Coordinates of C-alpha atoms and ligand atoms in Angstrom, one line a residue:
M1 CA -1.9 29.3 -15.9
R2 CA -4.8 27.1 -15.3
R3 CA -5.8 25.4 -12.1
I4 CA -7.7 22.1 -12.4
S5 CA -9.1 20.1 -9.6
I6 CA -10.0 16.4 -9.8
E7 CA -12.3 15.6 -7.0
P8 CA -12.8 12.8 -6.2
V9 CA -10.2 10.8 -8.1
T10 CA -12.2 7.6 -9.0
R11 CA -10.9 4.0 -9.0
V12 CA -8.9 4.6 -5.8
E13 CA -10.0 3.7 -2.3
G14 CA -11.3 6.6 -0.2
H15 CA -11.6 10.3 -1.0
L16 CA -8.7 11.8 -2.8
K17 CA -8.5 15.2 -4.4
V18 CA -5.7 16.2 -6.7
E19 CA -5.3 19.8 -7.8
V20 CA -2.9 20.7 -10.6
E21 CA -1.6 24.0 -12.0
V22 CA -1.0 23.8 -15.7
S23 CA 1.1 26.1 -17.8
D24 CA 2.2 25.7 -21.4
G25 CA 0.8 22.2 -21.6
R26 CA 2.6 20.9 -18.5
V27 CA 1.8 20.4 -14.9
V28 CA 3.9 22.9 -12.9
R29 CA 2.5 22.4 -9.4
A30 CA 0.3 19.8 -7.7
E31 CA -1.5 19.3 -4.4
S32 CA -2.8 16.0 -3.1
S33 CA -5.5 16.2 -0.5
G34 CA -6.9 13.4 1.7
L35 CA -10.5 14.5 2.3
L36 CA -11.5 11.8 4.7
F37 CA -10.5 11.5 8.3
R38 CA -11.0 8.9 11.0
G39 CA -10.0 8.2 14.5
V40 CA -9.0 4.5 14.8
E41 CA -6.0 5.3 17.0
L42 CA -8.1 7.2 19.4
V43 CA -10.7 4.5 19.5
L44 CA -7.9 2.3 20.8
R45 CA -6.9 4.4 23.7
G46 CA -7.8 2.9 27.0
R47 CA -8.7 -0.4 25.5
D48 CA -7.4 -3.9 26.1
P49 CA -4.3 -4.2 23.9
R50 CA -5.7 -7.4 22.4
D51 CA -8.3 -5.2 20.6
A52 CA -5.6 -3.7 18.4
P53 CA -5.5 -6.3 15.7
V54 CA -9.3 -6.5 15.6
I55 CA -9.9 -2.8 15.5
T56 CA -7.0 -1.7 13.2
Q57 CA -8.1 -4.2 10.6
R58 CA -11.2 -2.0 10.2
V59 CA -9.0 0.8 8.9
C60 CA -9.5 -0.6 5.5
G61 CA -11.2 -3.4 3.6
V62 CA -8.3 -3.8 1.1
C63 CA -5.3 -4.4 3.2
P64 CA -6.8 -5.5 6.6
Q65 CA -4.4 -8.4 7.1
S66 CA -1.4 -6.0 6.9
H67 CA -2.8 -4.0 9.7
G68 CA -3.7 -7.1 11.7
I69 CA -0.2 -8.5 11.3
A70 CA 1.5 -5.2 12.1
A71 CA -0.6 -4.9 15.3
C72 CA 0.3 -8.4 16.4
L73 CA 4.0 -7.7 15.8
A74 CA 3.8 -4.5 17.8
L75 CA 2.0 -6.2 20.7
E76 CA 4.4 -9.1 20.7
A77 CA 7.3 -6.7 20.7
A78 CA 5.7 -4.8 23.6
A79 CA 5.3 -8.1 25.5
G80 CA 8.9 -9.1 24.7
M81 CA 7.7 -12.3 23.1
R82 CA 8.4 -12.0 19.4
E83 CA 10.7 -15.0 19.6
A84 CA 8.1 -17.2 21.2
V85 CA 5.7 -17.2 18.3
P86 CA 5.9 -20.7 16.8
R87 CA 7.4 -21.1 13.3
N88 CA 4.1 -22.3 12.0
G89 CA 2.4 -19.1 13.1
E90 CA 5.1 -17.0 11.3
L91 CA 4.8 -19.1 8.2
I92 CA 1.0 -18.8 8.1
R93 CA 1.2 -15.1 8.6
G94 CA 3.8 -14.9 5.9
M95 CA 1.5 -16.8 3.6
V96 CA -1.5 -14.7 4.4
M97 CA 0.5 -11.5 3.8
A98 CA 1.9 -12.7 0.5
V99 CA -1.5 -13.9 -0.8
Q100 CA -3.0 -10.5 0.2
H101 CA -0.3 -8.7 -1.7
A102 CA -0.8 -10.8 -4.8
A103 CA -4.6 -10.5 -4.8
D104 CA -4.5 -6.8 -4.2
H105 CA -2.1 -6.2 -7.0
I106 CA -4.3 -8.2 -9.4
L107 CA -7.2 -6.0 -8.3
H108 CA -5.2 -2.8 -9.1
F109 CA -4.3 -4.0 -12.6
Y110 CA -7.6 -5.4 -13.7
V111 CA -10.1 -3.2 -11.8
L112 CA -8.5 0.0 -10.7
G113 CA -5.3 1.6 -12.3
G114 CA -5.1 -0.8 -15.3
L115 CA -8.4 0.5 -16.6
D116 CA -6.6 3.7 -17.5
Y117 CA -5.3 1.8 -20.5
F118 CA -8.0 -0.8 -21.3
S119 CA -11.6 -1.6 -20.3
P120 CA -13.5 -4.8 -19.6
V121 CA -16.5 -3.1 -21.2
P122 CA -16.2 -2.1 -24.9
H123 CA -16.0 1.6 -25.5
A124 CA -16.4 2.4 -21.8
V125 CA -14.9 5.6 -20.4
G126 CA -14.3 7.1 -17.0
L127 CA -15.2 4.7 -14.2
F128 CA -14.9 1.6 -16.3
G129 CA -12.3 2.6 -18.8
P130 CA -9.8 5.1 -20.0
T131 CA -10.9 8.7 -19.9
T132 CA -9.2 9.2 -23.2
E133 CA -9.1 8.0 -26.8
D134 CA -5.5 7.0 -26.2
R135 CA -6.2 3.3 -26.6
R136 CA -3.4 1.4 -28.1
L137 CA -4.4 -2.3 -27.6
V138 CA -5.7 -4.0 -30.8
D139 CA -9.0 -5.9 -30.7
Q140 CA -7.4 -9.3 -30.1
E141 CA -5.5 -7.9 -27.1
L142 CA -8.5 -6.2 -25.8
D143 CA -10.5 -9.4 -26.0
R144 CA -7.8 -11.2 -24.1
M145 CA -7.7 -8.5 -21.4
R146 CA -11.5 -8.8 -21.0
R147 CA -11.2 -12.6 -20.5
H148 CA -8.4 -11.9 -18.0
Y149 CA -10.6 -9.4 -16.2
V150 CA -13.1 -12.1 -15.4
E151 CA -10.4 -14.5 -14.4
A152 CA -8.8 -11.8 -12.3
L153 CA -12.0 -11.5 -10.2
E154 CA -12.0 -15.3 -9.7
T155 CA -8.4 -15.2 -8.8
W156 CA -8.9 -12.4 -6.3
R157 CA -11.6 -14.6 -4.7
L158 CA -9.2 -17.5 -4.4
G159 CA -6.9 -15.2 -2.4
Q160 CA -9.7 -14.4 0.0
E161 CA -10.4 -18.1 0.3
V162 CA -6.8 -18.9 1.3
I163 CA -6.9 -16.1 3.9
S164 CA -10.3 -17.2 5.2
L165 CA -9.2 -20.8 5.5
A166 CA -6.0 -19.8 7.3
V167 CA -7.0 -17.0 9.6
G168 CA -10.8 -17.1 9.9
R169 CA -12.2 -14.9 7.2
S170 CA -11.5 -12.0 4.9
P171 CA -11.7 -9.0 5.2
H172 CA -11.1 -8.5 8.9
S173 CA -9.7 -11.8 9.8
T174 CA -10.4 -13.3 13.2
G175 CA -7.2 -15.4 13.4
L176 CA -4.6 -12.7 13.5
L177 CA -3.9 -12.6 17.2
P178 CA -0.8 -11.8 19.2
G179 CA 1.0 -15.0 19.9
G180 CA 0.4 -16.5 16.5
V181 CA -2.4 -18.1 14.5
P182 CA -5.0 -20.1 16.5
L183 CA -4.8 -23.2 14.4
V184 CA -3.1 -26.5 14.4
P185 CA -2.8 -27.0 10.7
R186 CA -3.6 -30.4 9.2
E187 CA -2.4 -31.9 5.9
D188 CA -5.7 -31.1 4.3
D189 CA -5.6 -27.4 5.4
I190 CA -2.2 -27.1 3.7
L191 CA -3.5 -28.8 0.6
A192 CA -6.5 -26.4 0.5
W193 CA -4.1 -23.4 0.6
R194 CA -1.6 -24.9 -1.9
F195 CA -4.3 -25.7 -4.4
R196 CA -5.6 -22.1 -4.4
I197 CA -2.1 -20.5 -4.3
A198 CA -1.1 -22.7 -7.3
R199 CA -4.1 -21.3 -9.3
M200 CA -3.2 -17.8 -8.4
R201 CA 0.4 -18.4 -9.4
D202 CA -0.7 -19.7 -12.7
F203 CA -2.9 -16.7 -13.3
I204 CA -0.1 -14.2 -12.5
Q205 CA 2.4 -16.1 -14.7
R206 CA 0.0 -16.7 -17.6
C207 CA -2.0 -13.4 -17.6
Y208 CA -1.0 -10.7 -15.2
L209 CA 2.8 -10.5 -16.0
P210 CA 2.4 -10.7 -19.8
D211 CA -0.4 -8.1 -19.7
A212 CA 1.6 -5.7 -17.5
Q213 CA 4.6 -6.2 -19.8
L214 CA 2.4 -5.6 -22.9
L215 CA 1.2 -2.2 -21.5
C216 CA 4.8 -1.2 -21.0
R217 CA 5.6 -2.0 -24.6
R218 CA 2.5 -0.2 -25.9
Y219 CA 3.0 2.9 -23.7
P220 CA 6.8 3.2 -23.6
E221 CA 6.7 6.9 -22.9
Y222 CA 5.0 6.1 -19.5
L223 CA 8.3 4.4 -18.6
Q224 CA 9.9 7.8 -19.0
M225 CA 7.6 10.0 -17.0
G226 CA 6.0 10.2 -13.5
S227 CA 9.1 9.6 -11.4
A228 CA 8.8 10.9 -7.8
H229 CA 12.5 11.5 -7.9
G230 CA 13.6 8.3 -6.4
D231 CA 13.9 8.3 -2.6
F232 CA 12.6 4.8 -1.6
L233 CA 11.7 3.3 1.8
A234 CA 10.8 -0.3 2.6
Y235 CA 10.4 -2.1 6.0
G236 CA 10.7 -5.7 4.8
A237 CA 8.5 -8.6 5.6
G238 CA 8.2 -8.2 9.4
V239 CA 7.4 -11.9 10.0
I240 CA 10.4 -14.1 10.5
C241 CA 10.3 -16.3 7.5
D242 CA 13.1 -17.5 5.3
S243 CA 13.5 -16.2 1.8
A244 CA 10.8 -13.4 2.0
P245 CA 11.2 -11.3 -1.2
L246 CA 11.0 -8.2 0.9
Y247 CA 13.9 -6.2 2.4
A248 CA 14.2 -3.2 4.7
G249 CA 16.1 0.0 4.1
F250 CA 16.1 3.6 2.9
L251 CA 17.5 4.2 -0.6
P252 CA 18.1 7.9 -1.4
S253 CA 18.1 8.8 -5.0
E254 CA 21.7 9.8 -5.0
G255 CA 23.2 7.1 -2.8
E256 CA 23.4 3.6 -1.4
L257 CA 21.0 1.7 0.7
H258 CA 20.9 2.7 4.4
P259 CA 19.8 0.2 7.1
L260 CA 16.5 1.3 8.5
A261 CA 16.7 3.7 11.4
L262 CA 13.3 4.5 12.8
E263 CA 14.4 7.5 14.7
R264 CA 14.9 9.2 11.3
I265 CA 11.1 9.2 10.7
S266 CA 9.2 12.3 11.5
E267 CA 5.6 13.4 10.8
G268 CA 4.9 17.0 9.9
V269 CA 1.6 18.7 10.0
S270 CA 2.4 22.2 8.6
R271 CA 0.0 21.8 5.7
S272 CA -2.3 19.2 7.3
W273 CA -5.4 20.1 9.2
Y274 CA -3.8 19.5 12.6
R275 CA -2.5 21.7 15.2
E276 CA 1.3 22.2 15.2
T277 CA 1.6 21.4 18.9
E278 CA 2.5 18.0 20.1
E279 CA 0.7 16.2 22.9
D280 CA 2.2 13.0 24.1
G281 CA 4.2 12.9 21.0
E282 CA 1.2 13.3 18.7
A283 CA 0.0 16.1 16.6
V284 CA -3.6 16.9 17.4
P285 CA -6.1 18.2 14.9
S286 CA -7.3 21.7 15.2
R287 CA -11.1 21.7 14.8
L288 CA -13.9 20.2 12.9
E289 CA -14.1 22.9 10.2
P290 CA -10.9 22.1 8.5
M291 CA -11.0 24.7 5.7
E292 CA -11.4 27.5 8.2
S293 CA -9.1 26.4 10.8
K294 CA -5.9 26.5 8.9
A295 CA -5.7 28.5 5.7
E296 CA -2.4 26.9 4.5
G297 CA -3.7 23.4 5.2
Y298 CA -5.0 21.3 2.4
S299 CA -5.1 17.7 3.6
W300 CA -6.1 15.3 6.5
I301 CA -2.9 13.4 5.6
K302 CA 0.2 14.2 7.6
A303 CA 3.6 14.5 6.0
P304 CA 5.9 11.7 7.1
R305 CA 9.5 12.1 6.1
Y306 CA 12.6 9.9 6.4
Q307 CA 15.6 12.1 7.2
G308 CA 13.6 15.0 5.9
R309 CA 13.1 13.2 2.6
A310 CA 9.6 12.5 1.0
A311 CA 10.2 8.8 0.5
E312 CA 8.1 6.8 -2.0
V313 CA 6.9 3.4 -0.7
G314 CA 5.2 0.4 -2.4
P315 CA 6.2 -2.2 -5.0
L316 CA 8.6 0.1 -6.8
A317 CA 10.4 0.8 -3.5
Q318 CA 10.3 -2.9 -2.6
L319 CA 12.0 -3.7 -5.9
F320 CA 14.6 -1.0 -5.6
V321 CA 15.5 -1.8 -2.0
G322 CA 15.3 -5.5 -2.8
S323 CA 17.7 -5.1 -5.7
Q324 CA 20.3 -3.7 -3.4
A325 CA 19.7 -5.9 -0.4
G326 CA 18.5 -9.1 -2.0
Q327 CA 20.4 -12.2 -3.0
E328 CA 21.3 -13.1 -6.5
E329 CA 18.3 -15.4 -7.0
F330 CA 15.9 -12.5 -6.2
W331 CA 17.6 -10.2 -8.7
S332 CA 18.0 -12.6 -11.6
Q333 CA 14.2 -13.2 -11.7
V334 CA 13.5 -9.5 -11.6
A335 CA 15.9 -8.7 -14.3
D336 CA 14.3 -11.1 -16.7
L337 CA 10.8 -9.8 -16.1
L338 CA 11.9 -6.2 -16.6
A339 CA 13.6 -7.1 -19.9
G340 CA 10.4 -8.7 -21.1
A341 CA 8.7 -5.3 -20.7
G342 CA 11.5 -3.4 -22.4
A343 CA 12.4 -1.8 -19.1
D344 CA 15.4 -1.8 -16.9
L345 CA 15.9 -1.0 -13.2
E346 CA 17.7 2.3 -13.6
G347 CA 14.8 3.8 -15.5
L348 CA 12.0 2.1 -13.7
S349 CA 11.0 5.0 -11.4
S350 CA 8.1 6.1 -13.5
T351 CA 4.3 5.8 -14.0
M352 CA 4.4 2.5 -15.8
G353 CA 7.4 1.3 -13.8
R354 CA 5.1 1.4 -10.7
N355 CA 2.6 -0.8 -12.5
L356 CA 5.2 -3.2 -13.7
A357 CA 6.9 -3.4 -10.3
R358 CA 3.5 -4.3 -8.8
A359 CA 3.1 -7.2 -11.2
I360 CA 6.6 -8.4 -10.5
M361 CA 6.1 -8.2 -6.7
A362 CA 2.8 -10.2 -7.2
W363 CA 4.8 -12.9 -8.9
L364 CA 7.5 -12.9 -6.2
M365 CA 5.0 -12.8 -3.4
I366 CA 2.8 -15.7 -4.7
Q367 CA 5.9 -17.9 -5.0
W368 CA 6.8 -17.0 -1.4
A369 CA 3.2 -17.8 -0.3
M370 CA 3.7 -21.3 -1.7
Q371 CA 7.1 -21.6 0.0
C372 CA 5.5 -20.6 3.3
A373 CA 2.6 -23.1 2.8
D374 CA 5.1 -25.9 1.9
S375 CA 7.1 -25.2 5.0
V376 CA 4.2 -25.4 7.5
A377 CA 4.5 -28.5 9.7
P378 CA 1.2 -30.4 10.0
G379 CA 0.1 -31.2 13.5
E380 CA 2.3 -28.5 15.1
P381 CA 0.8 -25.5 16.9
A382 CA 0.9 -22.1 15.3
S383 CA 0.4 -20.0 18.4
V384 CA 1.3 -19.5 22.1
A385 CA -0.6 -17.7 24.8
F386 CA -0.2 -14.0 24.8
E387 CA 0.0 -12.3 28.2
V388 CA -0.9 -8.6 28.2
P389 CA 2.0 -6.8 29.7
R390 CA 1.3 -4.2 32.4
E391 CA 3.8 -1.8 30.8
G392 CA 5.4 -1.9 27.4
E393 CA 6.0 -0.4 24.1
G394 CA 6.4 -2.0 20.7
I395 CA 6.7 -1.3 17.0
G396 CA 5.4 -3.6 14.3
L397 CA 6.8 -3.1 10.8
T398 CA 5.6 -4.8 7.7
E399 CA 5.0 -4.3 4.1
A400 CA 1.4 -3.8 3.0
P401 CA 0.6 -4.1 -0.7
R402 CA 1.0 -0.3 -1.0
G403 CA 4.2 -0.3 0.9
A404 CA 5.8 0.3 4.3
L405 CA 3.4 0.1 7.3
L406 CA 4.2 0.9 10.9
H407 CA 2.2 0.3 14.0
W408 CA 3.4 1.6 17.4
V409 CA 1.7 0.8 20.6
V410 CA 2.4 2.1 24.2
I411 CA 0.8 0.0 27.0
R412 CA 0.3 1.4 30.5
N413 CA -1.6 -0.4 33.3
A414 CA -2.4 -3.2 30.8
K415 CA -4.3 -0.8 28.6
I416 CA -3.4 1.0 25.3
A417 CA -2.1 4.4 26.3
S418 CA -1.2 5.4 22.8
Y419 CA -1.4 4.0 19.3
R420 CA 0.1 5.3 16.1
I421 CA -0.2 4.1 12.5
I422 CA 1.9 5.4 9.6
S423 CA 0.5 3.6 6.5
P424 CA 1.9 3.5 3.0
T425 CA -0.5 6.1 1.4
T426 CA 0.4 8.5 4.1
W427 CA 3.9 8.5 2.6
N428 CA 2.9 8.5 -1.0
A429 CA 0.0 11.0 -0.9
S430 CA 1.5 13.3 1.7
P431 CA 1.2 17.0 1.4
R432 CA 4.0 19.5 1.6
D433 CA 6.0 19.7 4.8
H434 CA 7.3 22.7 6.8
A435 CA 10.2 23.0 4.3
G436 CA 7.8 23.2 1.4
L437 CA 8.9 19.8 0.1
P438 CA 6.0 18.1 -1.8
G439 CA 5.0 14.5 -1.2
P440 CA 6.0 11.8 -3.7
M441 CA 2.7 11.9 -5.6
E442 CA 2.8 15.6 -5.8
R443 CA 6.3 15.5 -7.2
A444 CA 5.5 12.7 -9.7
V445 CA 2.9 14.6 -11.6
V446 CA 4.9 17.8 -12.0
G447 CA 6.1 18.0 -15.6
L448 CA 3.5 15.7 -17.0
P449 CA 1.9 16.7 -20.3
V450 CA -1.6 18.2 -20.4
A451 CA -2.8 18.4 -24.0
D452 CA -5.0 21.5 -24.7
D453 CA -4.4 22.5 -21.1
E454 CA -7.2 20.2 -20.0
D455 CA -6.4 16.5 -20.9
L456 CA -5.5 15.0 -17.5
T457 CA -4.9 11.5 -18.8
A458 CA -1.2 11.4 -17.8
V459 CA -2.0 12.9 -14.4
L460 CA -4.7 10.3 -13.6
R461 CA -2.5 7.5 -14.8
T462 CA 0.3 8.6 -12.6
V463 CA -1.8 9.2 -9.5
R464 CA -3.4 5.7 -9.9
S465 CA 0.0 4.1 -10.5
F466 CA 0.5 4.6 -6.7
D467 CA -2.7 2.6 -6.0
P468 CA -3.6 5.2 -3.3
C469 CA -5.8 4.2 -0.4
L470 CA -7.2 7.2 1.5
A471 CA -8.9 5.0 4.0
C472 CA -5.5 3.9 5.2
A473 CA -3.8 7.2 4.8
V474 CA -5.7 9.3 7.4
H475 CA -6.1 8.1 10.9
L476 CA -6.1 10.6 13.7
V477 CA -8.7 13.0 14.9
E478 CA -9.2 14.1 18.4
L479 CA -12.1 16.2 19.7
K480 CA -11.4 18.4 22.6
K481 CA -13.6 20.3 25.0
V482 CA -12.3 23.8 25.1
G483 CA -14.3 26.2 27.3
G484 CA -17.4 24.0 27.1
E485 CA -17.2 23.9 23.3
T486 CA -16.2 20.8 21.3
R487 CA -13.5 21.5 18.8
Ligands
NFE1 NI1 -6.3 0.8 2.6 FE1 -3.2 0.0 3.0 C1 -2.2 -1.0 1.9 C2 -2.2 0.0 4.4 S1 -2.5 1.9 2.1 S2 -4.9 -0.2 1.6 O1 -1.6 -1.5 1.1 O2 -1.6 0.1 5.4 O3 -2.0 3.2 2.9

């Protein structure tokens, strides 16, 4: 038995450690550790509720609009005014969200996880390329990938421009406010968005989808390994827009889609560096020296569970849930794209299936972004005034690029009394729970081959197929004065 630690895992956001035990050339056990903690929820306590979309966007520079939108949805729910948000506001939010997904997925393929298979720099290894000699693209294909890499960066920038033009700037947009988007869109605004979305759509169709399909055909065994055992959770679009390619529900590996029931969500801390006790419904961290404070702990990430199950979230979950909940039109597009990669839905729960699902979701989302832009009514307002309620409680559910995102706000005396975020990587990279059940990423790497007991290529490819973001995954820390000592 050999124990190997990868710390930090590069080409992911934030500080992730993955430790595996290897025996007879296979991973037999794994632990995923979030080694970064932050206190955004505690920063929010006692503040004006309108600060929530501004501050929670600082959780992360990759998916800030998801946090901004989830915070707005939670505040509007708490104020009982979700229905009052003008249709234009919902459409612009929908467009921003969809463009963010598409841009972020492109980034994963060409800059982060995709570089496990090809490199923009000839013969590069490690940070800029595969850590292995397992390179199967021929020179002509590699040249094409390199050209696409440069185009990917330009396309990513186009996405940031759409977001900036619609909601102020990116990252950390100023125009995501409760009540809607503070803009009366003109024809030329809509034209400026559409022009850029059309170019993004072209890139995804011409480059990203064929490239993702090519990797599936070149590395078919990665469509057969790396499953997290197939319990999937998705929250759906959140914004009220027609034809969003995102649906909500929990799909257990052995059964049919359940409608979402939020009371089935729990957050465990038995292996996380937090105290087991609950205060105001929140687990509080134990002390600043995490390694010493809880011997069995190994992560700052908590362990969220749905009905006790370690659900996987993200594009793969969005596709599986969507395939059960969506209309015919949704499914026919997806089936064709899977076929082009030599894949099918039944076997898609895998390392490469995650990457392919991400490309397919980018394609569906960019089309939806265009539909949203097309539906915006020029000259009509996109927001209404938001009155801070004295008392209230609200939940905002949406899909971030990496999956299901929840914000929950409690307002007392017109101030934030409590704020809770459960973000996608908290689900995917969660540690074991009190029952010993590993998180999805920990399960996905068990059984993977490790040549010579040391070649971790398959492990890294699988970890990065989740596109983990540790900045998003860990949120809560609370320092307490105990007997004059800060803990
Ligand atoms: Ni920091 Fe995020 C996304 C959110 S991941 S990137 O997508 O929420 O947990």
